[in-house]
Coordinates of N, CA, C and O and ligand atoms in Angstrom, one line a residue:
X1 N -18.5 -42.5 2.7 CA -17.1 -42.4 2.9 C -16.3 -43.0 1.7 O -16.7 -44.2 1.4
X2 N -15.3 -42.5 1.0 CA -14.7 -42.8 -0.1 C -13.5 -43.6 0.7 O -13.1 -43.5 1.9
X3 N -13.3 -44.1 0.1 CA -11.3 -45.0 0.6 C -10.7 -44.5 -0.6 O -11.2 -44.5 -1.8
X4 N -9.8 -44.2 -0.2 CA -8.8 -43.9 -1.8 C -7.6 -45.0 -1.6 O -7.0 -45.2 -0.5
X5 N -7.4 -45.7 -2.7 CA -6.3 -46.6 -3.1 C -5.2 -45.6 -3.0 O -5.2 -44.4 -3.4
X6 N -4.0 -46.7 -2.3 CA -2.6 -46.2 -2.7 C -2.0 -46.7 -3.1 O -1.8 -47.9 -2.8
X7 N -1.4 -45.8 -4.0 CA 0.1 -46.6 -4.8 C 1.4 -46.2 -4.7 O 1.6 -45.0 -4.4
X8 N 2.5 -47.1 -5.0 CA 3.5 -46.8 -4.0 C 4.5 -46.7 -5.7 O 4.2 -47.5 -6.5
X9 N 5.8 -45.2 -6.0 CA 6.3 -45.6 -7.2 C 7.9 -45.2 -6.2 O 8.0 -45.2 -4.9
X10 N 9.0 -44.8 -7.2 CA 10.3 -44.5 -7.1 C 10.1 -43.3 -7.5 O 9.3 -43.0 -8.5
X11 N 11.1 -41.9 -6.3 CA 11.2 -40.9 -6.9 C 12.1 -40.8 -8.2 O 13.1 -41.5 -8.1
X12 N 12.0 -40.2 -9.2 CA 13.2 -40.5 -10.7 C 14.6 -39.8 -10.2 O 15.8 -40.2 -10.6
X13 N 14.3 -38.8 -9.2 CA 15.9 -38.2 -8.8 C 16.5 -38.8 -7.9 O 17.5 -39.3 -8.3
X14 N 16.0 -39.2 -5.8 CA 16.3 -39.4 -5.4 C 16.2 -41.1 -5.2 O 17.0 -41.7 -4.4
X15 N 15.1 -41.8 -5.8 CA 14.8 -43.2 -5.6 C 14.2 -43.3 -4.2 O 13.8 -44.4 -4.0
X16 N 13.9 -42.5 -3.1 CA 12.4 -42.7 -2.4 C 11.6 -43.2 -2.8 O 11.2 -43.2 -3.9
X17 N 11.0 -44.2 -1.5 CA 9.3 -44.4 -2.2 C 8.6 -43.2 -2.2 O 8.9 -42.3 -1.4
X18 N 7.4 -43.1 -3.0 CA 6.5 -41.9 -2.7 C 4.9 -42.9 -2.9 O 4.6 -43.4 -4.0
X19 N 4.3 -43.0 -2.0 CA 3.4 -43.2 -1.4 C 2.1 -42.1 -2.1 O 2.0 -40.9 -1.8
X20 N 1.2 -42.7 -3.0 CA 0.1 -41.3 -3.4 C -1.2 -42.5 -3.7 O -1.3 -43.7 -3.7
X21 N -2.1 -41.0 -3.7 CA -3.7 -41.6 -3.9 C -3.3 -42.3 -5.2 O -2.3 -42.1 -5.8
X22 N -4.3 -43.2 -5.7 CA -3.9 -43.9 -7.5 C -4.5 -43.0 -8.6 O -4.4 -43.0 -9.8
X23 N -5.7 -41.8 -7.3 CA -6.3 -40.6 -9.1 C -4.8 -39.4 -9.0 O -4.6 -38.3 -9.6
X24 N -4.3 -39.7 -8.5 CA -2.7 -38.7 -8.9 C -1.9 -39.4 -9.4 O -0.8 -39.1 -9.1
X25 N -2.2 -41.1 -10.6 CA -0.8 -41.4 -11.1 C -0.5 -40.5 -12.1 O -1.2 -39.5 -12.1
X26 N 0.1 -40.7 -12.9 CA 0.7 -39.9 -14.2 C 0.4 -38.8 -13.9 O -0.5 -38.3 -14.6
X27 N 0.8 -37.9 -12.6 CA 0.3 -36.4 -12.3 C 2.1 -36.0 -11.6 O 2.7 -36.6 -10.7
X28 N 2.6 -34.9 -12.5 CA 4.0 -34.4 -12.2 C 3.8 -33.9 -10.4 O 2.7 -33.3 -10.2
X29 N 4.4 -34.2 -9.5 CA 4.7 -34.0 -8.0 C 6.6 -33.1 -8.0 O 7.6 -33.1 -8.8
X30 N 6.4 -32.4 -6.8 CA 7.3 -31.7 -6.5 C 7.9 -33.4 -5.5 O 6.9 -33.9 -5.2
X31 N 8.7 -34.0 -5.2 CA 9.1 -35.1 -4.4 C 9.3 -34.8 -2.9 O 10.1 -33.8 -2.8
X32 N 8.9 -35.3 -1.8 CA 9.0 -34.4 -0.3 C 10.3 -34.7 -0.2 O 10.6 -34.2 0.8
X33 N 11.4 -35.3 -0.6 CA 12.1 -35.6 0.2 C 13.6 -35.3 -0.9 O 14.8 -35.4 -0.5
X34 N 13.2 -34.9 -2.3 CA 14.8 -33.9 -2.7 C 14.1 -32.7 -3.1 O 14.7 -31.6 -2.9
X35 N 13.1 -32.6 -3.6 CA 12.4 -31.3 -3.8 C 12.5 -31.4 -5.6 O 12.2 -30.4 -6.2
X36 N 12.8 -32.4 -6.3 CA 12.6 -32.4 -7.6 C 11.5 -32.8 -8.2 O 10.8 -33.4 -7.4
X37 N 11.1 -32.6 -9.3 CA 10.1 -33.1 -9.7 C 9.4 -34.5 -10.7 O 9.3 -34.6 -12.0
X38 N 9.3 -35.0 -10.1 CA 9.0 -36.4 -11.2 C 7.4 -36.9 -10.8 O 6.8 -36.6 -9.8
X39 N 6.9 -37.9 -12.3 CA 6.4 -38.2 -12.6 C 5.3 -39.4 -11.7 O 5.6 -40.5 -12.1
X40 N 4.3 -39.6 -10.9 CA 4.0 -40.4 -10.0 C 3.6 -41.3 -11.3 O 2.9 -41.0 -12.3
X41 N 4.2 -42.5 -11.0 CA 3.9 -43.9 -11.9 C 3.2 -45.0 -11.2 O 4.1 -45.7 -10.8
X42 N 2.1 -45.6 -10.8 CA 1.5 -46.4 -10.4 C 2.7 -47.5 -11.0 O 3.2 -47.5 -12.1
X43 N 2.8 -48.5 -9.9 CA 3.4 -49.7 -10.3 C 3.3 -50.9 -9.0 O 3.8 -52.0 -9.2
Ligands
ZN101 ZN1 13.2 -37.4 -4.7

C-alpha cells in the first residue's frame, strides 16, 4: 500500500486552500472551487 503525501497551496484566483497529492506539485489544475486554473505549489 502506497500513502501519498499531501500538500496544501493557495488557489492564485480565488485564494482557497487546495489540498493535492505532492507527485501533482508544479502540475497546472482546473481549481474546484472558481473553476480557474493555477499552478499547484507545494509550500
Ligand atoms: Zn480558485
Amino acid at each position: 500500500m502506497t500513502e501519498l503525501e499531501f500538500a496544501r497551496c493557495d488557489c492564485a484566483h480565488c485564494g482557497n486552500h487546495l489540498e493535492f497529492p505532492l507527485e501533482l506539485a508544479d502540475t497546472p489544475v482546473d481549481c474546484p472551487h472558481c473553476g480557474g486554473n493555477t499552478l499547484l505549489l507545494a509550500c
